[in-house]
mmCIF file of C-alpha atoms in Angstrom:
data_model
loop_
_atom_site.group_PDB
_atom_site.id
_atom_site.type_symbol
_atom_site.label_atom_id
_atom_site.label_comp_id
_atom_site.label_asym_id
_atom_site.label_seq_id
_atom_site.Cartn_x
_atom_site.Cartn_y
_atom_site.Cartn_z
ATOM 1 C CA UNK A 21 3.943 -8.380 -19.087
ATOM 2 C CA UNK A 22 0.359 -9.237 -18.736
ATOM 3 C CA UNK A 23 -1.340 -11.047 -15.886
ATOM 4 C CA UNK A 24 -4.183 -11.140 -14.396
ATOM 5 C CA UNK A 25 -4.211 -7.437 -13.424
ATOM 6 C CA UNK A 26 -4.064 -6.329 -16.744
ATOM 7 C CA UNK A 27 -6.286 -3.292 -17.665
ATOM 8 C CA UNK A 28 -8.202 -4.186 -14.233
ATOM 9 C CA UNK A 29 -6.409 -2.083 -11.854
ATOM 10 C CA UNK A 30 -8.607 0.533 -11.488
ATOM 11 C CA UNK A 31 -11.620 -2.313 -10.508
ATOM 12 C CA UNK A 32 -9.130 -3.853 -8.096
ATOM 13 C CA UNK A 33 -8.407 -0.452 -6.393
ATOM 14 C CA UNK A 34 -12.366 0.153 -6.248
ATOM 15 C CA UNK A 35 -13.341 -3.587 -4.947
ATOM 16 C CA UNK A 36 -10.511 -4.475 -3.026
ATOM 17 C CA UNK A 37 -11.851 -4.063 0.974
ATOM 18 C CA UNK A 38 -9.027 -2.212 3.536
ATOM 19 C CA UNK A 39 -7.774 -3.525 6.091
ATOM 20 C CA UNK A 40 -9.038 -3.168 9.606
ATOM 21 C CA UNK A 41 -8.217 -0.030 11.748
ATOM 22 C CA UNK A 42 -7.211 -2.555 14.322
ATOM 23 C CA UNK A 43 -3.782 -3.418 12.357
ATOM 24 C CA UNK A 44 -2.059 -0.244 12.792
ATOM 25 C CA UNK A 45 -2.205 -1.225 16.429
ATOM 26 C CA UNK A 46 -0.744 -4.615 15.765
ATOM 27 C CA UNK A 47 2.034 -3.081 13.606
ATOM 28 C CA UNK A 48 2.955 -0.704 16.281
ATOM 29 C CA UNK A 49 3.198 -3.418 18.798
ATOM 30 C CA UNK A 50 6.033 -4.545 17.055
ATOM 31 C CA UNK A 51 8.207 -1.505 17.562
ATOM 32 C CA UNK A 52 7.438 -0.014 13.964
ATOM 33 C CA UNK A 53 7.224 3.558 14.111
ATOM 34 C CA UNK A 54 8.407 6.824 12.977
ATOM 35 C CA UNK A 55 11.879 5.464 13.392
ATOM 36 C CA UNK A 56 11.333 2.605 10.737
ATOM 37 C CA UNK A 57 11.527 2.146 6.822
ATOM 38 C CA UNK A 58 9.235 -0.277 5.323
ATOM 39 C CA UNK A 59 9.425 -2.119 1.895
ATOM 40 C CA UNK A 60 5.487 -3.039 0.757
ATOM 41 C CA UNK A 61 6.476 -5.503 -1.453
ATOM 42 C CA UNK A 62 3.677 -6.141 -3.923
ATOM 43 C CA UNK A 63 2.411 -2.740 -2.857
ATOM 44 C CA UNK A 64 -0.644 -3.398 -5.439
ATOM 45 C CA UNK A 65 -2.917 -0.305 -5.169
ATOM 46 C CA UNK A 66 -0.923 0.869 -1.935
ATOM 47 C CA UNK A 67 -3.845 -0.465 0.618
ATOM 48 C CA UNK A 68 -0.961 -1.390 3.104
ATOM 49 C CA UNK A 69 1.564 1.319 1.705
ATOM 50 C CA UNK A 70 -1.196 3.783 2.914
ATOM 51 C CA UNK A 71 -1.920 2.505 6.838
ATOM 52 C CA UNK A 72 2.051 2.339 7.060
ATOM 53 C CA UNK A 73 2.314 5.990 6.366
ATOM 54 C CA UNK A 74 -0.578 6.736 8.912
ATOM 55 C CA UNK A 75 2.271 5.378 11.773
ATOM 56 C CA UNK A 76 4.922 7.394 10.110
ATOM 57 C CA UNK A 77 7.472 5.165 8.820
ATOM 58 C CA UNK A 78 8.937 5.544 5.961
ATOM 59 C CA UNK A 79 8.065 3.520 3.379
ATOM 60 C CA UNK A 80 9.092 2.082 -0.100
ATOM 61 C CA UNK A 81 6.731 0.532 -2.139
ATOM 62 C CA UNK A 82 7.547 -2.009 -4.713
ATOM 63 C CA UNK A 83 4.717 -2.610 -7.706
ATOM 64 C CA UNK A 84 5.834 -4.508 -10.503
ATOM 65 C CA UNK A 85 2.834 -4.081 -12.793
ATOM 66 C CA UNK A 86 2.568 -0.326 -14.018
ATOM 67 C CA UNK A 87 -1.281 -0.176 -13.765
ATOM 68 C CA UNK A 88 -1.578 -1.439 -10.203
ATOM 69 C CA UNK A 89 1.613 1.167 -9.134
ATOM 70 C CA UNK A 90 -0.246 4.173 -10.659
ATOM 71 C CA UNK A 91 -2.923 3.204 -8.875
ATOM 72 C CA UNK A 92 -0.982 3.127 -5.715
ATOM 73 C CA UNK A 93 1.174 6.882 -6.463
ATOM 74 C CA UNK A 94 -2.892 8.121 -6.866
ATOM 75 C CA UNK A 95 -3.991 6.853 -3.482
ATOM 76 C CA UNK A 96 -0.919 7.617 -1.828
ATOM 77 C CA UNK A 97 -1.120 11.085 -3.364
ATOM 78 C CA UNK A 98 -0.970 13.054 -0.179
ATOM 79 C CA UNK A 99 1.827 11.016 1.668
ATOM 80 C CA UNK A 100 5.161 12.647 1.440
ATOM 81 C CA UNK A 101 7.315 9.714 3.116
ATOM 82 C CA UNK A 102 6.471 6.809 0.577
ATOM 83 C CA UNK A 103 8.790 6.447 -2.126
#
């Protein structure tokens, strides 16, 4: 299916700003932690996918367009508890 991501993933990924350190603190003011399993939904290049593994949960990220996913399984490379 094309969109308006197609065969522009990889410019996304490189022009797409993070999010601010401050978040992870926000997120771990609601009781999400090591003990918790998150689904990114619309996990895109895995920009949120990536500061939920930094807490610890466990995480499942869901990326229905193939381009933007591979670009998420490349920056998420190193993480061992995102599925």
């Amino acid at each position: 299916m094309k969109n308006e991501f197609y065969n522009k993933a990889n410019e996304y990924a490189i022009g797409r700003p993070t999010y601010p350190e401050e978040i992870i603190e926000r997120i771990k003011e609601l009781d999400i932690g090591k003990h918790s399993t998150i689904a990114d939904i619309g996990a895109g290049t895995g920009l949120l996918t990536h500061i939920l593994n930094k807490i610890g949960c466990r995480v499942l990220a869901v990326e229905p367009n193939v381009e933007m996913l591979n670009e998420c399984k490349k920056y998420c490379s190193t993480s061992t508890n995102i599925e």
